[in-house]
Coordinates of C-alpha atoms (C1' of nucleotides) in Angstrom, one line a residue:
Chain A
M1 CA -20.5 67.0 32.6
S2 CA -17.2 68.2 31.0
G3 CA -14.9 67.7 33.9
D4 CA -14.8 64.0 33.2
T5 CA -13.9 64.3 29.6
R6 CA -10.6 62.6 30.3
A7 CA -12.4 59.6 31.8
R8 CA -14.8 59.4 28.8
I9 CA -11.8 59.5 26.4
L10 CA -10.2 56.6 28.3
A11 CA -13.4 54.5 28.0
E12 CA -13.9 55.4 24.3
A13 CA -10.3 54.7 23.5
L14 CA -10.4 51.3 25.1
R15 CA -13.4 50.4 23.0
Q16 CA -11.9 51.6 19.8
F17 CA -8.4 50.1 20.4
A18 CA -10.0 46.8 21.1
A19 CA -12.2 46.9 18.1
R20 CA -10.0 48.4 15.5
G21 CA -6.4 48.4 16.9
F22 CA -4.0 51.2 17.5
D23 CA -3.5 52.2 13.8
G24 CA -7.2 51.7 13.1
T25 CA -8.2 54.2 15.8
T26 CA -7.8 57.9 15.0
I27 CA -7.7 60.9 17.3
S28 CA -10.7 62.2 15.3
S29 CA -12.7 59.1 15.8
I30 CA -12.1 59.3 19.6
E31 CA -13.1 62.9 19.6
R32 CA -16.3 62.0 17.8
G33 CA -17.0 59.2 20.1
V34 CA -16.9 61.4 23.2
G35 CA -18.9 64.2 21.6
L36 CA -16.1 66.6 20.7
A37 CA -15.9 68.1 17.2
E38 CA -14.1 65.9 14.8
G39 CA -10.7 67.0 13.5
T40 CA -10.2 69.7 16.1
G41 CA -7.3 68.9 18.5
S42 CA -9.4 69.1 21.6
F43 CA -8.2 65.6 22.5
Y44 CA -4.7 67.1 23.2
R45 CA -6.0 69.1 26.1
H46 CA -6.4 65.8 28.0
F47 CA -3.6 63.6 26.7
P48 CA -0.3 64.7 25.1
S49 CA -0.3 62.1 22.4
K50 CA -2.0 59.0 21.0
R51 CA 0.6 56.8 22.5
A52 CA 0.0 58.4 25.9
V53 CA -3.7 57.6 25.9
F54 CA -2.9 54.0 24.8
D55 CA -0.6 53.5 27.7
A56 CA -3.1 55.0 30.1
V57 CA -5.8 52.6 28.8
V58 CA -3.6 49.6 29.3
E59 CA -2.6 50.7 32.8
H60 CA -6.2 51.4 33.8
E61 CA -7.4 48.0 32.5
L62 CA -4.6 46.1 34.3
A63 CA -5.5 47.8 37.6
R64 CA -9.2 47.0 37.1
L65 CA -8.5 43.3 36.3
R66 CA -6.2 42.9 39.3
A67 CA -9.1 44.2 41.4
I68 CA -11.7 41.8 40.1
R69 CA -9.7 38.7 39.5
P70 CA -11.4 35.8 41.3
E71 CA -9.7 34.8 44.5
R72 CA -8.1 31.4 44.6
E73 CA -7.9 29.3 47.7
P74 CA -10.1 31.7 49.6
R75 CA -8.8 32.7 53.0
G76 CA -12.3 33.7 54.1
A77 CA -14.1 32.2 57.1
D78 CA -16.4 29.9 55.1
G79 CA -13.4 27.9 54.0
G80 CA -15.6 25.7 51.9
T81 CA -14.0 24.4 48.7
R82 CA -16.3 25.0 45.8
P83 CA -16.7 22.4 43.1
L84 CA -14.2 22.5 40.3
S85 CA -17.0 23.1 37.7
E86 CA -18.0 26.3 39.5
R87 CA -14.4 27.5 39.5
V88 CA -14.1 26.9 35.8
A89 CA -17.3 28.9 35.3
D90 CA -15.8 31.7 37.5
D91 CA -12.7 31.7 35.3
L92 CA -14.8 32.0 32.1
R93 CA -16.8 34.9 33.5
F94 CA -13.5 36.6 34.5
L95 CA -12.1 36.0 31.0
R96 CA -15.1 37.8 29.5
E97 CA -14.0 40.9 31.5
V98 CA -10.4 40.5 30.2
R99 CA -11.6 40.4 26.6
P100 CA -10.9 44.1 25.6
L101 CA -7.3 43.9 26.9
V102 CA -6.7 40.5 25.3
E103 CA -7.9 41.9 22.0
I104 CA -5.5 44.8 22.4
L105 CA -2.6 42.6 23.4
I106 CA -3.1 40.2 20.5
R107 CA -3.0 43.0 18.0
E108 CA -0.3 45.1 19.5
R109 CA 2.0 42.7 21.4
D110 CA 4.9 43.6 19.2
G111 CA 6.2 47.0 20.2
M112 CA 4.9 46.6 23.7
P113 CA 6.6 43.5 25.1
H114 CA 6.4 44.8 28.7
V115 CA 2.6 44.9 28.5
A116 CA 2.5 41.4 27.0
E117 CA 4.5 40.2 30.0
R118 CA 2.2 41.9 32.6
V119 CA -1.0 40.6 31.0
R120 CA 0.7 37.2 30.8
D121 CA 1.4 37.5 34.5
V122 CA -2.2 38.4 35.4
L123 CA -3.7 35.7 33.3
V124 CA -1.4 32.8 32.7
E125 CA 1.0 32.7 35.6
R126 CA -1.5 33.3 38.4
G127 CA -4.1 31.3 36.5
L128 CA -1.9 28.2 36.4
A129 CA -0.9 28.5 40.0
G130 CA -4.5 29.0 41.1
I131 CA -5.7 26.1 38.9
A132 CA -3.0 23.8 40.3
G133 CA -4.3 24.8 43.7
D134 CA -7.8 24.0 42.7
L135 CA -6.8 20.5 41.6
A136 CA -4.9 20.0 44.9
T137 CA -7.5 21.3 47.3
C138 CA -10.2 19.4 45.5
G139 CA -8.2 16.3 46.1
E140 CA -8.9 15.2 42.6
R141 CA -6.8 12.9 40.5
G142 CA -4.4 14.8 38.2
G143 CA -3.5 11.4 36.8
E144 CA 0.1 10.5 36.9
D145 CA 1.1 14.0 36.0
P146 CA -0.8 16.6 38.1
A147 CA 1.2 19.6 36.7
A148 CA 0.4 18.7 33.1
A149 CA -3.2 18.1 34.1
A150 CA -3.3 21.7 35.5
T151 CA -1.9 22.9 32.2
V152 CA -4.7 21.1 30.4
L153 CA -7.3 22.7 32.6
L154 CA -5.9 26.1 32.0
C155 CA -5.6 25.6 28.2
A156 CA -9.1 24.1 28.0
T157 CA -10.5 27.1 29.8
V158 CA -8.6 29.7 27.8
G159 CA -9.3 27.8 24.6
Y160 CA -13.0 27.8 25.1
F161 CA -13.0 31.5 25.7
L162 CA -10.8 32.4 22.7
T163 CA -12.6 30.0 20.4
T164 CA -16.0 31.3 21.2
E165 CA -14.9 35.0 21.3
F166 CA -12.9 34.9 18.1
F167 CA -14.5 32.3 15.9
G168 CA -18.1 32.7 17.0
E169 CA -20.4 30.1 18.5
L170 CA -19.1 26.6 19.0
P171 CA -20.6 23.9 16.9
G172 CA -23.0 21.9 18.9
G173 CA -23.7 25.0 21.0
V174 CA -22.0 23.9 24.2
D175 CA -22.8 26.6 26.7
V176 CA -20.6 27.6 29.7
E177 CA -22.3 25.4 32.3
R178 CA -22.2 22.3 30.1
Y179 CA -18.6 22.9 29.2
A180 CA -17.5 23.6 32.8
G181 CA -19.3 20.5 34.0
T182 CA -17.8 18.3 31.4
L183 CA -14.3 19.6 31.9
A184 CA -14.6 19.1 35.7
R185 CA -15.9 15.6 35.2
L186 CA -13.1 14.6 32.9
L187 CA -10.6 15.9 35.5
G188 CA -12.3 13.8 38.1
G189 CA -14.0 16.6 40.0
S190 CA -17.7 16.9 40.5
Chain B
M1 CA 14.8 35.3 -11.2
S2 CA 12.4 38.2 -11.9
G3 CA 9.6 36.2 -13.5
D4 CA 8.4 35.0 -10.1
T5 CA 8.3 38.5 -8.5
R6 CA 4.5 38.0 -8.1
A7 CA 5.1 34.9 -6.0
R8 CA 7.8 36.5 -3.9
I9 CA 5.4 39.4 -3.3
L10 CA 2.7 36.9 -2.1
A11 CA 5.1 35.3 0.3
E12 CA 6.5 38.6 1.7
A13 CA 3.0 40.0 2.0
L14 CA 1.9 37.0 4.0
R15 CA 4.8 37.4 6.4
Q16 CA 4.2 41.1 6.9
F17 CA 0.4 41.0 7.2
A18 CA 0.8 38.3 9.8
A19 CA 3.5 40.2 11.7
R20 CA 2.2 43.8 11.5
G21 CA -1.4 43.6 10.2
F22 CA -2.9 45.2 7.1
D23 CA -2.4 48.8 8.2
G24 CA 1.0 48.2 9.6
T25 CA 2.2 46.8 6.2
T26 CA 3.0 49.3 3.5
I27 CA 3.5 48.9 -0.2
S28 CA 7.0 50.3 0.3
S29 CA 7.9 47.7 2.9
I30 CA 6.7 44.9 0.7
E31 CA 8.8 46.3 -2.2
R32 CA 11.8 46.5 0.0
G33 CA 11.2 42.9 1.3
V34 CA 11.3 41.5 -2.2
G35 CA 14.3 43.6 -3.4
L36 CA 12.5 46.3 -5.3
A37 CA 13.4 49.9 -4.8
E38 CA 11.4 51.4 -2.0
G39 CA 8.7 54.0 -2.7
T40 CA 8.6 53.3 -6.5
G41 CA 5.3 51.8 -7.6
S42 CA 6.8 48.7 -9.0
F43 CA 4.4 46.7 -6.8
Y44 CA 1.5 47.8 -9.0
R45 CA 2.9 46.0 -12.0
H46 CA 1.9 42.7 -10.2
F47 CA -1.1 43.6 -8.2
P48 CA -3.7 46.4 -8.8
S49 CA -4.0 47.4 -5.1
K50 CA -3.0 46.6 -1.6
R51 CA -6.4 45.0 -0.9
A52 CA -5.9 42.8 -4.0
V53 CA -2.7 41.3 -2.7
F54 CA -4.3 40.8 0.7
D55 CA -7.2 38.8 -0.8
A56 CA -4.7 36.8 -2.9
V57 CA -2.7 36.0 0.2
V58 CA -5.7 34.7 2.1
E59 CA -6.9 32.6 -0.8
H60 CA -3.5 31.1 -1.3
E61 CA -3.2 30.2 2.4
L62 CA -6.7 28.7 2.5
A63 CA -5.9 26.5 -0.5
R64 CA -2.6 25.4 1.0
L65 CA -4.1 24.5 4.4
R66 CA -6.9 22.5 2.8
A67 CA -4.2 20.5 1.1
I68 CA -2.2 19.7 4.2
R69 CA -5.0 19.3 6.7
P70 CA -4.5 16.0 8.5
E71 CA -6.8 13.3 7.3
R72 CA -9.4 12.1 9.8
E73 CA -10.7 8.5 9.9
P74 CA -8.2 7.4 7.3
R75 CA -9.6 5.5 4.4
G76 CA -6.2 4.1 3.6
A77 CA -5.4 0.4 3.5
D78 CA -3.7 0.2 6.9
G79 CA -6.9 1.1 8.6
G80 CA -5.2 1.1 12.0
T81 CA -6.6 3.6 14.5
R82 CA -3.7 5.6 15.9
P83 CA -3.7 6.5 19.6
L84 CA -5.6 9.6 20.6
S85 CA -2.4 11.3 21.8
E86 CA -0.8 11.0 18.4
R87 CA -3.8 12.6 16.8
V88 CA -3.6 15.5 19.2
A89 CA 0.1 15.9 18.4
D90 CA -0.9 15.8 14.7
D91 CA -3.4 18.6 15.3
L92 CA -0.9 20.7 17.1
R93 CA 1.6 20.4 14.3
F94 CA -1.1 21.4 11.8
L95 CA -2.0 24.4 13.9
R96 CA 1.6 25.6 13.7
E97 CA 1.1 25.7 9.9
V98 CA -2.1 27.7 10.3
R99 CA -0.5 30.3 12.5
P100 CA 0.1 33.0 9.9
L101 CA -3.5 32.9 8.7
V102 CA -4.9 32.9 12.3
E103 CA -2.7 35.9 13.1
I104 CA -4.2 37.7 10.1
L105 CA -7.7 36.6 11.0
I106 CA -7.5 37.8 14.6
R107 CA -6.3 41.2 13.5
E108 CA -8.5 41.7 10.5
R109 CA -11.6 39.7 11.1
D110 CA -13.8 42.9 11.1
G111 CA -14.2 44.0 7.5
M112 CA -13.6 40.4 6.2
P113 CA -16.4 38.3 7.8
H114 CA -16.4 35.9 4.8
V115 CA -12.8 35.0 5.4
A116 CA -13.5 34.5 9.1
E117 CA -16.2 32.1 8.2
R118 CA -14.0 30.1 5.8
V119 CA -11.2 29.9 8.3
R120 CA -13.7 28.8 10.9
D121 CA -14.9 26.1 8.5
V122 CA -11.4 24.8 7.9
L123 CA -10.4 24.8 11.6
V124 CA -13.3 24.6 13.9
E125 CA -16.1 22.8 12.0
R126 CA -14.0 20.1 10.5
G127 CA -11.8 20.0 13.6
L128 CA -14.8 19.2 15.8
A129 CA -16.2 16.6 13.5
G130 CA -12.9 14.9 13.2
I131 CA -12.3 15.0 16.9
A132 CA -15.7 13.6 17.6
G133 CA -14.8 10.8 15.2
D134 CA -11.5 10.3 17.0
L135 CA -13.3 9.8 20.2
A136 CA -15.8 7.4 18.6
T137 CA -13.4 5.3 16.7
C138 CA -11.1 5.1 19.6
G139 CA -14.0 3.7 21.5
E140 CA -13.1 5.9 24.5
R141 CA -15.4 7.1 27.1
G142 CA -16.7 10.6 26.4
G143 CA -18.3 10.4 29.8
E144 CA -22.0 11.0 30.0
D145 CA -21.8 13.7 27.3
P146 CA -19.6 12.7 24.4
A147 CA -20.4 15.8 22.3
A148 CA -19.2 18.1 25.1
A149 CA -16.2 15.9 25.6
A150 CA -15.3 16.4 21.9
T151 CA -15.6 20.2 22.4
V152 CA -13.3 20.0 25.4
L153 CA -10.8 18.1 23.3
L154 CA -11.0 20.7 20.6
C155 CA -10.7 23.7 22.9
A156 CA -7.9 22.1 24.9
T157 CA -5.9 21.6 21.7
V158 CA -6.6 25.1 20.2
G159 CA -6.1 26.6 23.7
Y160 CA -2.6 25.1 24.0
F161 CA -1.7 26.3 20.6
L162 CA -2.9 29.9 21.1
T163 CA -1.6 30.2 24.6
T164 CA 2.0 29.1 23.7
E165 CA 2.0 31.1 20.4
F166 CA 0.5 34.3 21.8
F167 CA 1.6 34.4 25.4
G168 CA 5.0 32.6 25.1
E169 CA 6.1 29.5 26.9
L170 CA 3.8 27.9 29.3
P171 CA 4.7 27.9 32.9
G172 CA 6.0 24.5 33.9
G173 CA 7.3 24.1 30.4
V174 CA 4.9 21.3 29.3
D175 CA 5.9 20.3 25.8
V176 CA 3.7 19.0 23.0
E177 CA 4.2 15.3 23.7
R178 CA 3.6 15.6 27.4
Y179 CA 0.5 17.8 26.8
A180 CA -0.9 15.5 24.2
G181 CA -0.3 12.4 26.3
T182 CA -1.9 14.0 29.4
L183 CA -4.9 15.2 27.4
A184 CA -5.5 11.8 25.9
R185 CA -5.2 10.1 29.2
L186 CA -7.7 12.4 30.8
L187 CA -10.1 11.6 28.0
G188 CA -9.6 7.9 28.6
G189 CA -7.5 7.2 25.5
S190 CA -4.0 5.8 25.6
Chain C
dG1 C1' -11.8 73.7 27.6
dT2 C1' -13.3 73.8 22.8
dC3 C1' -12.9 75.7 18.4
dT4 C1' -10.4 77.3 13.5
dA5 C1' -6.7 76.7 10.8
dT6 C1' -2.7 74.7 9.4
dA7 C1' 2.0 72.5 9.2
dC8 C1' 4.1 68.2 8.3
dG9 C1' 4.8 63.5 7.2
dA10 C1' 3.3 59.0 5.6
dC11 C1' 1.0 56.3 2.4
dG12 C1' -1.8 54.5 -1.7
dA13 C1' -1.9 55.1 -6.3
dT14 C1' -0.8 57.0 -11.2
dA15 C1' 1.9 58.9 -15.3
dG16 C1' 5.4 58.2 -18.1
dA17 C1' 10.6 57.6 -19.3
dC18 C1' 13.7 53.8 -20.0
Chain D
dG1 C1' 9.3 45.1 -15.6
dT2 C1' 11.7 48.7 -12.9
dC3 C1' 12.6 53.4 -12.2
dT4 C1' 11.6 58.9 -11.3
dA5 C1' 8.4 62.0 -10.0
dT6 C1' 4.2 63.4 -8.3
dC7 C1' -0.8 63.9 -6.9
dG8 C1' -4.3 63.4 -3.4
dT9 C1' -5.6 62.1 1.0
dC10 C1' -5.5 61.2 5.6
dG11 C1' -3.7 61.4 10.3
dT12 C1' -0.8 63.4 14.1
dA13 C1' 0.2 67.3 16.2
dT14 C1' 0.6 72.5 17.1
dA15 C1' -0.6 77.7 17.3
dG16 C1' -3.7 80.7 18.7
dA17 C1' -8.5 83.0 19.0
dC18 C1' -12.5 82.7 21.9

DNA sequence: GTCTATACGACGATAGAC
DNA sequence: GTCTATCGTCGTATAGAC
C-alpha cells in the first residue's frame, strides 16, 4: 500500500496542477491529498523538488495520450471508412481525456515552451493531418479550399471542447452527437 | 504625471495578471512596472489590497468590452446586411481585444465564479444570439438544424481564436480572411 | 519511509518619516 | 504621494530521529 506512494503523488499532483496551477499547488496540499502528514517533508523522499514532480506529471500525461490517441486512416483489416460525424465524436471524447494537460498548458505555457510545443504536436499537428485525411478519405467536398476546410473542422472541434469545458454549458444545450452531426453535415459528410 | 498613478497601476496590473496570473503577479512587480520603487508599499496609497486591484481590473475590462462589442443586426440607417464572412472577421477582431480578460478568466475562474458568468454573458450568450441572427438575416441555410448550425459558427470562431492565441500559428497558415471566407462558404453564406 | 523541527526566502501588508 | 523599515505568514527545502 505504501510502495506506490510515488504513483499516488503523480496522480494527485496532476489533479491539483490542473485545478489550481503550479503556484496554487503546495507540497503540503499534495502530501495531504495522498494521506501523508501535512507540512512534513515526506514528499521529498519520492521527488527531489516541486518542479521535478511537475515535469514527471507532464511526461506521464504525454505518454498516456500518445497511447490512447484515436487512430486515423486505420490500417486495420476492416478498412471501412467511418462517417465523419463519428470521427468528430471520437475527437471530442479524446479531447476530454486531454483536458487536465490542456488546463496545465494554458496556465503554465510561459516558462515551459518545450512542453507547449509537444502538446501542440500531439493535438494540433496530428489533429489537422488526420482531419485532412478524414476529409479526403470520405471524399467529401472541402469546397474550393480543402486545406482551409480542414482547419475549420479542427477549430470547430477544439472550439466546442474549450467552450463547454471553460465556459460551462452551451446555450441551447447542443450535445456532442447533435454537434458532431451538424458539423459533419455542413462539411458535406453524412 | 503622478496624478494618474492609479490608472497606470490598473493598466500594468491587467498586463501582469493576464501574463502571469494572480499568484504570479506581486505588488513589487506592479510597483516596478509603473516606476515606483520596488518593495515599498507605495501601491497601497492607491489600492487597499491586491485583491482590490484585481477586481478593479476585471470591472474596467468588462466595461470597456461592452462598449466596443460589435453591434449585431445594426439599427443604423444603412440597414445593409454585411456578408457573413465579414461578420466572422469582425468577431475575430473583437476576440483579440478580449484576450487579456480571457487569459485572466482561464487561470482564475475558480474563486471568481461571478466573473466567469459575466464574461460568459458578454461573449457566449450574446455571441450566440447575434450569430443566430446573422444566419437568419443572411437568409442562409442552417441545414435542418439552424440552432446547431449557429453553435457550430460560434465554436468555429472561438476555436480559431483560442487555437491561434494559445497554441501558436495554425498549421497551413490559414489567415483570418481565408478562415472567415471558408467558414462562411461552408455555412452557405457568401 | 514517515515523522519533528527548522532554516531561509518571498510576499502581503502596515507604521511612520519626509 | 513616495520612501524606509519591519512584522507576520506561508511555502520550499533540509537535517536528523525513529
